[in-house]
Amino acid sequence: NQPAMKKLFLLLALSFWAAGLSAQKKQSAEDVKIMQAINQLISTKAFTFHANKILSSNAANQASFLTHMNTLQVTKDSVVVRLPYVGQAFTSSDFGNNKNPLSFTSKDFTYDLQSNKRGDRIITMDVKSPHGSDRLTFTIVVGQGINAKLIVNQISRSTMQFSGYIQGNETPENN
C-alpha cells in the first residue's frame, strides 16, 4: 500500500507542476502582447508616462505617493510635461521663482530609444525648457510590462525621480 501512495503522491505533484507550467505559458503570452503594445507606443512617440510616486534621493523620504494626474506626454512633435517639482535650485536666478520647472510644453527635443541586456527599453530625451535657456534630460526606463521609472536631470536644479506606468495617448495623433 505504501508504494501505491507514493505513486499517487508523485502523480498529483506532477499534475500540479504541469498545471503551473501551463499557467506560466498563458501569462507569458499575455506579457508578450503587452510588451509589443508598449514597444509600438514608445517607438512611434505616442505615449504618456503617468507618475504615481516621487522617488526621493533623501533617505528620510523613501517615496511620496502622488494623488493627482502627473504626466509626461510624448508625441511626434512635442513633449508636454505636467510633473511636480520638489527639489532644490542651484542658481540664484531660480531662487524665489514660483514657476514649476516641470510644467511646460516643448517642441524642441531629441528622442533616442535603446534597449539594455535585461530587455529594458531606455528612452532619453533632451528637451529645451521654455522657462529659460536650460535643457532638461528625461530618461525613461520601461521594464517588463507597463511599469516605468523617469529620471529628470537639469543643470540648475536637483534631479527628480518618478515611478509610474506607460499608457497610450488619449487623443489620437493626426500627423
Short mmCIF file of N, CA and C in Angstrom, two decimals:
data_model
loop_
_atom_site.label_atom_id
_atom_site.label_comp_id
_atom_site.label_asym_id
_atom_site.label_seq_id
_atom_site.Cartn_x
_atom_site.Cartn_y
_atom_site.Cartn_z
N ASN A 1 0.83 -1.20 0.00
CA ASN A 1 0.00 0.00 0.00
C ASN A 1 0.87 1.26 0.00
N GLN A 2 2.05 1.16 0.62
CA GLN A 2 2.98 2.29 0.68
C GLN A 2 3.43 2.71 -0.73
N PRO A 3 3.83 1.76 -1.62
CA PRO A 3 4.25 2.16 -2.96
C PRO A 3 3.11 2.80 -3.77
N ALA A 4 1.88 2.34 -3.55
CA ALA A 4 0.73 2.91 -4.25
C ALA A 4 0.53 4.37 -3.82
N MET A 5 0.71 4.67 -2.54
CA MET A 5 0.56 6.03 -2.03
C MET A 5 1.66 6.94 -2.62
N LYS A 6 2.88 6.41 -2.71
CA LYS A 6 3.97 7.19 -3.28
C LYS A 6 3.69 7.52 -4.74
N LYS A 7 3.17 6.53 -5.49
CA LYS A 7 2.85 6.76 -6.89
C LYS A 7 1.74 7.81 -7.03
N LEU A 8 0.72 7.72 -6.18
CA LEU A 8 -0.37 8.68 -6.21
C LEU A 8 0.14 10.08 -5.89
N PHE A 9 0.99 10.18 -4.87
CA PHE A 9 1.56 11.47 -4.49
C PHE A 9 2.40 12.04 -5.64
N LEU A 10 3.22 11.20 -6.26
CA LEU A 10 4.05 11.64 -7.37
C LEU A 10 3.19 12.08 -8.55
N LEU A 11 2.12 11.35 -8.82
CA LEU A 11 1.20 11.69 -9.90
C LEU A 11 0.53 13.04 -9.64
N LEU A 12 0.10 13.26 -8.40
CA LEU A 12 -0.51 14.55 -8.04
C LEU A 12 0.50 15.69 -8.16
N ALA A 13 1.70 15.47 -7.68
CA ALA A 13 2.74 16.50 -7.75
C ALA A 13 3.05 16.85 -9.21
N LEU A 14 3.15 15.85 -10.07
CA LEU A 14 3.41 16.10 -11.49
C LEU A 14 2.27 16.87 -12.15
N SER A 15 1.04 16.54 -11.79
CA SER A 15 -0.10 17.23 -12.40
C SER A 15 -0.14 18.69 -11.95
N PHE A 16 0.16 18.97 -10.68
CA PHE A 16 0.22 20.36 -10.21
C PHE A 16 1.34 21.11 -10.90
N TRP A 17 2.49 20.46 -11.09
CA TRP A 17 3.63 21.09 -11.76
C TRP A 17 3.27 21.42 -13.21
N ALA A 18 2.61 20.49 -13.90
CA ALA A 18 2.20 20.71 -15.29
C ALA A 18 1.19 21.85 -15.39
N ALA A 19 0.25 21.90 -14.44
CA ALA A 19 -0.75 22.98 -14.43
C ALA A 19 -0.06 24.32 -14.22
N GLY A 20 0.95 24.35 -13.36
CA GLY A 20 1.70 25.57 -13.13
C GLY A 20 2.43 26.03 -14.37
N LEU A 21 3.03 25.11 -15.10
CA LEU A 21 3.71 25.46 -16.35
C LEU A 21 2.73 26.01 -17.37
N SER A 22 1.56 25.43 -17.44
CA SER A 22 0.54 25.90 -18.38
C SER A 22 0.12 27.32 -18.04
N ALA A 23 -0.07 27.62 -16.76
CA ALA A 23 -0.46 28.97 -16.34
C ALA A 23 0.65 29.96 -16.66
N GLN A 24 1.91 29.57 -16.50
CA GLN A 24 3.02 30.46 -16.82
C GLN A 24 3.06 30.76 -18.31
N LYS A 25 2.79 29.78 -19.15
CA LYS A 25 2.80 30.00 -20.59
C LYS A 25 1.70 30.97 -20.99
N LYS A 26 0.51 30.85 -20.40
CA LYS A 26 -0.59 31.76 -20.71
C LYS A 26 -0.22 33.18 -20.30
N GLN A 27 0.36 33.35 -19.13
CA GLN A 27 0.75 34.66 -18.66
C GLN A 27 1.86 35.22 -19.54
N SER A 28 2.78 34.37 -19.95
CA SER A 28 3.86 34.82 -20.81
C SER A 28 3.33 35.33 -22.14
N ALA A 29 2.33 34.66 -22.70
CA ALA A 29 1.74 35.11 -23.96
C ALA A 29 1.08 36.47 -23.77
N GLU A 30 0.43 36.68 -22.65
CA GLU A 30 -0.20 37.97 -22.35
C GLU A 30 0.87 39.04 -22.16
N ASP A 31 1.95 38.68 -21.46
CA ASP A 31 3.06 39.61 -21.26
C ASP A 31 3.67 40.03 -22.59
N VAL A 32 3.78 39.09 -23.52
CA VAL A 32 4.34 39.40 -24.84
C VAL A 32 3.44 40.40 -25.56
N LYS A 33 2.13 40.23 -25.48
CA LYS A 33 1.20 41.18 -26.11
C LYS A 33 1.35 42.58 -25.52
N ILE A 34 1.49 42.65 -24.20
CA ILE A 34 1.66 43.94 -23.53
C ILE A 34 2.97 44.58 -23.97
N MET A 35 4.03 43.79 -23.99
CA MET A 35 5.34 44.31 -24.40
C MET A 35 5.30 44.82 -25.83
N GLN A 36 4.63 44.11 -26.72
CA GLN A 36 4.52 44.54 -28.12
C GLN A 36 3.76 45.86 -28.22
N ALA A 37 2.68 45.98 -27.44
CA ALA A 37 1.89 47.22 -27.46
C ALA A 37 2.72 48.39 -26.93
N ILE A 38 3.44 48.18 -25.83
CA ILE A 38 4.28 49.24 -25.26
C ILE A 38 5.39 49.61 -26.24
N ASN A 39 6.03 48.61 -26.85
CA ASN A 39 7.08 48.87 -27.84
C ASN A 39 6.56 49.71 -28.99
N GLN A 40 5.34 49.42 -29.44
CA GLN A 40 4.73 50.18 -30.53
C GLN A 40 4.51 51.64 -30.10
N LEU A 41 4.02 51.84 -28.88
CA LEU A 41 3.77 53.20 -28.38
C LEU A 41 5.06 54.01 -28.28
N ILE A 42 6.11 53.41 -27.70
CA ILE A 42 7.32 54.19 -27.50
C ILE A 42 8.13 54.36 -28.79
N SER A 43 8.02 53.41 -29.70
CA SER A 43 8.76 53.57 -30.97
C SER A 43 8.10 54.60 -31.88
N THR A 44 6.80 54.83 -31.74
CA THR A 44 6.10 55.82 -32.56
C THR A 44 5.89 57.14 -31.83
N LYS A 45 6.46 57.28 -30.65
CA LYS A 45 6.33 58.52 -29.84
C LYS A 45 4.87 58.88 -29.62
N ALA A 46 4.09 57.94 -29.13
CA ALA A 46 2.66 58.17 -28.92
C ALA A 46 2.25 57.62 -27.56
N PHE A 47 2.90 58.13 -26.49
CA PHE A 47 2.62 57.57 -25.17
C PHE A 47 2.65 58.66 -24.10
N THR A 48 2.12 58.29 -22.94
CA THR A 48 2.13 59.15 -21.77
C THR A 48 2.69 58.36 -20.61
N PHE A 49 3.64 58.96 -19.90
CA PHE A 49 4.14 58.40 -18.65
C PHE A 49 3.30 59.00 -17.54
N HIS A 50 2.63 58.15 -16.76
CA HIS A 50 1.82 58.59 -15.62
C HIS A 50 2.62 58.35 -14.35
N ALA A 51 3.00 59.43 -13.67
CA ALA A 51 3.76 59.32 -12.42
C ALA A 51 2.81 59.09 -11.26
N ASN A 52 3.05 58.04 -10.48
CA ASN A 52 2.22 57.81 -9.31
C ASN A 52 3.03 57.87 -8.01
N LYS A 53 4.36 58.08 -8.15
CA LYS A 53 5.20 58.14 -6.96
C LYS A 53 6.45 58.96 -7.26
N ILE A 54 6.83 59.83 -6.32
CA ILE A 54 8.11 60.52 -6.40
C ILE A 54 9.10 59.70 -5.60
N LEU A 55 10.21 59.33 -6.24
CA LEU A 55 11.26 58.60 -5.55
C LEU A 55 12.30 59.61 -5.11
N SER A 56 12.59 59.66 -3.84
CA SER A 56 13.49 60.67 -3.31
C SER A 56 14.88 60.11 -3.10
N SER A 57 15.90 60.95 -3.31
CA SER A 57 17.27 60.55 -3.00
C SER A 57 17.55 60.75 -1.52
N ASN A 58 16.64 61.43 -0.84
CA ASN A 58 16.76 61.65 0.60
C ASN A 58 16.32 60.39 1.33
N ALA A 59 17.18 59.83 2.16
CA ALA A 59 16.88 58.57 2.86
C ALA A 59 15.68 58.69 3.79
N ALA A 60 15.42 59.89 4.31
CA ALA A 60 14.28 60.08 5.22
C ALA A 60 12.95 59.96 4.49
N ASN A 61 12.93 60.38 3.24
CA ASN A 61 11.71 60.31 2.43
C ASN A 61 11.89 59.26 1.35
N GLN A 62 11.55 58.03 1.63
CA GLN A 62 11.76 56.95 0.67
C GLN A 62 10.94 57.15 -0.60
N ALA A 63 9.67 57.47 -0.45
CA ALA A 63 8.81 57.68 -1.61
C ALA A 63 7.59 58.48 -1.19
N SER A 64 7.12 59.32 -2.08
CA SER A 64 5.91 60.09 -1.85
C SER A 64 4.91 59.72 -2.93
N PHE A 65 3.74 59.28 -2.52
CA PHE A 65 2.72 58.91 -3.48
C PHE A 65 2.03 60.17 -3.99
N LEU A 66 1.74 60.19 -5.26
CA LEU A 66 1.09 61.33 -5.89
C LEU A 66 -0.41 61.06 -5.99
N THR A 67 -1.21 62.09 -5.74
CA THR A 67 -2.66 61.91 -5.76
C THR A 67 -3.32 62.49 -7.00
N HIS A 68 -2.64 63.37 -7.72
CA HIS A 68 -3.22 63.98 -8.92
C HIS A 68 -2.58 63.40 -10.16
N MET A 69 -3.17 63.66 -11.29
CA MET A 69 -2.61 63.19 -12.55
C MET A 69 -1.35 63.99 -12.87
N ASN A 70 -0.22 63.34 -12.82
CA ASN A 70 1.08 63.94 -13.12
C ASN A 70 1.66 63.17 -14.28
N THR A 71 1.87 63.85 -15.41
CA THR A 71 2.20 63.14 -16.63
C THR A 71 3.34 63.79 -17.41
N LEU A 72 3.91 62.99 -18.28
CA LEU A 72 4.84 63.43 -19.31
C LEU A 72 4.31 62.80 -20.59
N GLN A 73 3.75 63.62 -21.47
CA GLN A 73 3.16 63.11 -22.71
C GLN A 73 4.13 63.36 -23.86
N VAL A 74 4.36 62.32 -24.66
CA VAL A 74 5.26 62.41 -25.81
C VAL A 74 4.44 62.18 -27.08
N THR A 75 4.59 63.10 -28.02
CA THR A 75 4.01 62.92 -29.36
C THR A 75 5.14 63.09 -30.37
N LYS A 76 4.81 62.93 -31.63
CA LYS A 76 5.84 63.03 -32.67
C LYS A 76 6.52 64.40 -32.67
N ASP A 77 5.76 65.46 -32.33
CA ASP A 77 6.33 66.80 -32.45
C ASP A 77 6.37 67.60 -31.15
N SER A 78 5.98 67.01 -30.01
CA SER A 78 6.03 67.79 -28.77
C SER A 78 6.16 66.90 -27.54
N VAL A 79 6.59 67.55 -26.47
CA VAL A 79 6.65 66.93 -25.14
C VAL A 79 5.86 67.84 -24.21
N VAL A 80 4.87 67.27 -23.54
CA VAL A 80 4.05 68.04 -22.61
C VAL A 80 4.34 67.51 -21.21
N VAL A 81 4.92 68.37 -20.37
CA VAL A 81 5.36 67.96 -19.03
C VAL A 81 4.43 68.58 -18.00
N ARG A 82 3.83 67.76 -17.15
CA ARG A 82 2.97 68.19 -16.05
C ARG A 82 3.33 67.37 -14.82
N LEU A 83 4.50 67.66 -14.25
CA LEU A 83 5.01 66.91 -13.11
C LEU A 83 5.30 67.87 -11.95
N PRO A 84 5.20 67.40 -10.72
CA PRO A 84 5.55 68.27 -9.59
C PRO A 84 7.07 68.36 -9.45
N TYR A 85 7.53 69.48 -8.90
CA TYR A 85 8.96 69.62 -8.62
C TYR A 85 9.14 69.96 -7.15
N VAL A 86 9.92 69.15 -6.44
CA VAL A 86 10.14 69.36 -5.01
C VAL A 86 11.63 69.42 -4.67
N GLY A 87 12.48 69.65 -5.67
CA GLY A 87 13.92 69.66 -5.45
C GLY A 87 14.45 71.05 -5.15
N GLN A 88 15.78 71.18 -5.26
CA GLN A 88 16.48 72.43 -4.97
C GLN A 88 16.93 73.11 -6.25
N ALA A 89 16.98 74.46 -6.19
CA ALA A 89 17.57 75.25 -7.27
C ALA A 89 19.01 75.53 -6.91
N PHE A 90 19.91 75.51 -7.92
CA PHE A 90 21.33 75.73 -7.67
C PHE A 90 21.85 77.07 -8.18
N THR A 91 21.02 77.81 -8.92
CA THR A 91 21.46 79.11 -9.41
C THR A 91 20.60 80.21 -8.81
N SER A 92 21.19 81.40 -8.64
CA SER A 92 20.47 82.50 -7.98
C SER A 92 19.27 82.96 -8.80
N SER A 93 19.29 82.79 -10.12
CA SER A 93 18.16 83.22 -10.95
C SER A 93 16.92 82.37 -10.70
N ASP A 94 17.10 81.17 -10.13
CA ASP A 94 15.96 80.29 -9.85
C ASP A 94 15.39 80.48 -8.45
N PHE A 95 16.12 81.14 -7.55
CA PHE A 95 15.63 81.33 -6.19
C PHE A 95 14.44 82.28 -6.20
N GLY A 96 13.39 81.93 -5.50
CA GLY A 96 12.21 82.77 -5.42
C GLY A 96 11.32 82.68 -6.64
N ASN A 97 11.69 81.89 -7.62
CA ASN A 97 10.88 81.72 -8.83
C ASN A 97 9.75 80.75 -8.50
N ASN A 98 8.52 81.20 -8.64
CA ASN A 98 7.37 80.36 -8.29
C ASN A 98 6.92 79.45 -9.42
N LYS A 99 7.51 79.57 -10.60
CA LYS A 99 7.10 78.73 -11.73
C LYS A 99 7.61 77.31 -11.52
N ASN A 100 6.75 76.36 -11.76
CA ASN A 100 7.14 74.95 -11.69
C ASN A 100 8.00 74.64 -12.91
N PRO A 101 9.26 74.25 -12.72
CA PRO A 101 10.12 73.97 -13.87
C PRO A 101 9.74 72.71 -14.64
N LEU A 102 8.81 71.93 -14.10
CA LEU A 102 8.36 70.70 -14.77
C LEU A 102 6.91 70.80 -15.21
N SER A 103 6.52 72.00 -15.63
CA SER A 103 5.19 72.22 -16.18
C SER A 103 5.33 73.09 -17.43
N PHE A 104 5.41 72.45 -18.59
CA PHE A 104 5.60 73.18 -19.85
C PHE A 104 5.34 72.26 -21.03
N THR A 105 5.28 72.88 -22.21
CA THR A 105 5.20 72.17 -23.48
C THR A 105 6.39 72.61 -24.32
N SER A 106 7.06 71.66 -24.96
CA SER A 106 8.20 71.98 -25.80
C SER A 106 8.14 71.20 -27.11
N LYS A 107 8.50 71.90 -28.19
CA LYS A 107 8.62 71.25 -29.49
C LYS A 107 10.08 71.08 -29.87
N ASP A 108 10.99 71.53 -28.99
CA ASP A 108 12.43 71.46 -29.22
C ASP A 108 13.01 70.34 -28.37
N PHE A 109 13.09 69.12 -28.96
CA PHE A 109 13.60 67.98 -28.20
C PHE A 109 14.19 66.93 -29.13
N THR A 110 15.09 66.12 -28.56
CA THR A 110 15.61 64.95 -29.27
C THR A 110 15.07 63.72 -28.56
N TYR A 111 15.01 62.61 -29.29
CA TYR A 111 14.42 61.37 -28.77
C TYR A 111 15.28 60.20 -29.19
N ASP A 112 15.75 59.42 -28.22
CA ASP A 112 16.58 58.26 -28.52
C ASP A 112 16.02 57.06 -27.76
N LEU A 113 15.88 55.94 -28.45
CA LEU A 113 15.35 54.71 -27.85
C LEU A 113 16.39 53.61 -27.98
N GLN A 114 16.75 53.01 -26.85
CA GLN A 114 17.73 51.92 -26.79
C GLN A 114 17.15 50.79 -25.93
N SER A 115 17.79 49.64 -25.98
CA SER A 115 17.46 48.52 -25.09
C SER A 115 18.73 48.06 -24.40
N ASN A 116 18.59 47.57 -23.16
CA ASN A 116 19.76 47.03 -22.47
C ASN A 116 19.70 45.50 -22.49
N LYS A 117 20.69 44.86 -21.87
CA LYS A 117 20.79 43.39 -21.89
C LYS A 117 19.61 42.72 -21.20
N ARG A 118 19.00 43.40 -20.21
CA ARG A 118 17.86 42.81 -19.49
C ARG A 118 16.54 42.95 -20.25
N GLY A 119 16.58 43.67 -21.36
CA GLY A 119 15.35 43.85 -22.14
C GLY A 119 14.60 45.13 -21.79
N ASP A 120 15.14 45.94 -20.87
CA ASP A 120 14.52 47.22 -20.56
C ASP A 120 14.67 48.15 -21.77
N ARG A 121 13.64 48.94 -22.05
CA ARG A 121 13.73 49.96 -23.09
C ARG A 121 14.09 51.26 -22.39
N ILE A 122 15.08 51.96 -22.92
CA ILE A 122 15.56 53.20 -22.31
C ILE A 122 15.36 54.33 -23.30
N ILE A 123 14.51 55.28 -22.92
CA ILE A 123 14.21 56.44 -23.75
C ILE A 123 14.95 57.62 -23.14
N THR A 124 15.73 58.32 -23.95
CA THR A 124 16.42 59.51 -23.49
C THR A 124 15.98 60.68 -24.35
N MET A 125 15.47 61.72 -23.69
CA MET A 125 15.03 62.92 -24.39
C MET A 125 15.78 64.12 -23.84
N ASP A 126 16.35 64.90 -24.72
CA ASP A 126 16.98 66.17 -24.36
C ASP A 126 15.98 67.24 -24.77
N VAL A 127 15.45 67.99 -23.77
CA VAL A 127 14.33 68.89 -24.01
C VAL A 127 14.72 70.32 -23.63
N LYS A 128 14.42 71.27 -24.51
CA LYS A 128 14.64 72.68 -24.23
C LYS A 128 13.45 73.19 -23.45
N SER A 129 13.74 73.79 -22.29
CA SER A 129 12.68 74.34 -21.45
C SER A 129 12.32 75.75 -21.90
N PRO A 130 11.04 76.08 -21.97
CA PRO A 130 10.64 77.45 -22.31
C PRO A 130 10.87 78.42 -21.14
N HIS A 131 11.23 77.90 -19.95
CA HIS A 131 11.45 78.73 -18.77
C HIS A 131 12.84 79.35 -18.73
N GLY A 132 13.56 79.33 -19.81
CA GLY A 132 14.92 79.87 -19.83
C GLY A 132 15.77 79.07 -20.79
N SER A 133 17.08 79.21 -20.65
CA SER A 133 17.99 78.55 -21.59
C SER A 133 18.32 77.12 -21.16
N ASP A 134 17.76 76.69 -20.05
CA ASP A 134 18.07 75.36 -19.52
C ASP A 134 17.55 74.25 -20.42
N ARG A 135 18.33 73.18 -20.50
CA ARG A 135 17.89 71.96 -21.17
C ARG A 135 17.72 70.90 -20.11
N LEU A 136 16.71 70.09 -20.25
CA LEU A 136 16.45 69.01 -19.31
C LEU A 136 16.67 67.69 -20.03
N THR A 137 17.15 66.70 -19.30
CA THR A 137 17.28 65.35 -19.83
C THR A 137 16.28 64.47 -19.11
N PHE A 138 15.37 63.89 -19.87
CA PHE A 138 14.37 62.96 -19.35
C PHE A 138 14.81 61.56 -19.76
N THR A 139 15.00 60.68 -18.79
CA THR A 139 15.34 59.29 -19.08
C THR A 139 14.22 58.42 -18.53
N ILE A 140 13.59 57.68 -19.41
CA ILE A 140 12.50 56.77 -19.02
C ILE A 140 13.00 55.35 -19.22
N VAL A 141 12.96 54.57 -18.16
CA VAL A 141 13.34 53.16 -18.23
C VAL A 141 12.06 52.34 -18.12
N VAL A 142 11.71 51.66 -19.20
CA VAL A 142 10.50 50.84 -19.24
C VAL A 142 10.92 49.39 -19.03
N GLY A 143 10.50 48.80 -17.92
CA GLY A 143 10.83 47.41 -17.63
C GLY A 143 9.84 46.48 -18.29
N GLN A 144 9.64 45.34 -17.68
CA GLN A 144 8.67 44.37 -18.20
C GLN A 144 7.27 44.91 -17.95
N GLY A 145 6.40 44.79 -18.91
CA GLY A 145 5.04 45.27 -18.76
C GLY A 145 4.97 46.77 -18.97
N ILE A 146 4.08 47.44 -18.22
CA ILE A 146 3.85 48.87 -18.41
C ILE A 146 4.59 49.73 -17.39
N ASN A 147 5.20 49.12 -16.38
CA ASN A 147 5.86 49.89 -15.33
C ASN A 147 7.11 50.58 -15.85
N ALA A 148 7.34 51.79 -15.34
CA ALA A 148 8.48 52.58 -15.81
C ALA A 148 8.99 53.48 -14.70
N LYS A 149 10.21 53.96 -14.91
CA LYS A 149 10.84 54.91 -14.00
C LYS A 149 11.31 56.09 -14.83
N LEU A 150 11.10 57.30 -14.32
CA LEU A 150 11.51 58.52 -15.02
C LEU A 150 12.53 59.26 -14.17
N ILE A 151 13.63 59.65 -14.79
CA ILE A 151 14.66 60.44 -14.12
C ILE A 151 14.77 61.75 -14.89
N VAL A 152 14.67 62.88 -14.17
CA VAL A 152 14.75 64.20 -14.79
C VAL A 152 16.00 64.89 -14.27
N ASN A 153 16.93 65.20 -15.19
CA ASN A 153 18.16 65.91 -14.85
C ASN A 153 18.12 67.30 -15.45
N GLN A 154 18.54 68.27 -14.64
CA GLN A 154 18.60 69.66 -15.07
C GLN A 154 19.84 70.27 -14.42
N ILE A 155 20.61 71.05 -15.16
CA ILE A 155 21.86 71.60 -14.63
C ILE A 155 21.62 72.49 -13.42
N SER A 156 20.60 73.34 -13.47
CA SER A 156 20.41 74.33 -12.42
C SER A 156 19.52 73.86 -11.26
N ARG A 157 19.07 72.62 -11.32
CA ARG A 157 18.19 72.10 -10.25
C ARG A 157 18.54 70.66 -9.93
N SER A 158 18.08 70.20 -8.76
CA SER A 158 18.38 68.82 -8.35
C SER A 158 17.57 67.82 -9.19
N THR A 159 18.10 66.61 -9.27
CA THR A 159 17.49 65.53 -10.04
C THR A 159 16.19 65.07 -9.39
N MET A 160 15.19 64.80 -10.21
CA MET A 160 13.91 64.26 -9.74
C MET A 160 13.75 62.86 -10.32
N GLN A 161 13.16 61.95 -9.51
CA GLN A 161 12.87 60.59 -9.98
C GLN A 161 11.42 60.26 -9.67
N PHE A 162 10.78 59.63 -10.64
CA PHE A 162 9.38 59.24 -10.50
C PHE A 162 9.23 57.77 -10.91
N SER A 163 8.28 57.09 -10.31
CA SER A 163 7.89 55.78 -10.82
C SER A 163 6.45 55.89 -11.29
N GLY A 164 6.10 55.04 -12.23
CA GLY A 164 4.75 55.10 -12.77
C GLY A 164 4.57 54.05 -13.84
N TYR A 165 3.77 54.39 -14.85
CA TYR A 165 3.47 53.44 -15.91
C TYR A 165 3.28 54.15 -17.24
N ILE A 166 3.40 53.38 -18.30
CA ILE A 166 3.25 53.88 -19.68
C ILE A 166 1.86 53.53 -20.20
N GLN A 167 1.26 54.47 -20.90
CA GLN A 167 -0.06 54.24 -21.49
C GLN A 167 -0.11 55.00 -22.82
N GLY A 168 -0.95 54.56 -23.72
CA GLY A 168 -1.13 55.26 -24.99
C GLY A 168 -1.75 56.62 -24.75
N ASN A 169 -1.46 57.57 -25.65
CA ASN A 169 -2.05 58.91 -25.52
C ASN A 169 -3.57 58.83 -25.71
N GLU A 170 -4.26 59.69 -24.97
CA GLU A 170 -5.73 59.66 -25.00
C GLU A 170 -6.29 60.24 -26.29
N THR A 171 -5.60 61.21 -26.87
CA THR A 171 -6.07 61.79 -28.12
C THR A 171 -5.27 61.20 -29.28
N PRO A 172 -5.93 60.78 -30.34
CA PRO A 172 -5.19 60.18 -31.47
C PRO A 172 -4.34 61.21 -32.20
N GLU A 173 -3.19 60.77 -32.66
CA GLU A 173 -2.29 61.62 -33.43
C GLU A 173 -2.84 61.79 -34.86
N ASN A 174 -2.84 63.01 -35.33
CA ASN A 174 -3.32 63.27 -36.69
C ASN A 174 -2.18 63.48 -37.66
N ASN A 175 -0.94 63.29 -37.22
CA ASN A 175 0.22 63.52 -38.08
C ASN A 175 0.49 62.34 -38.96
#
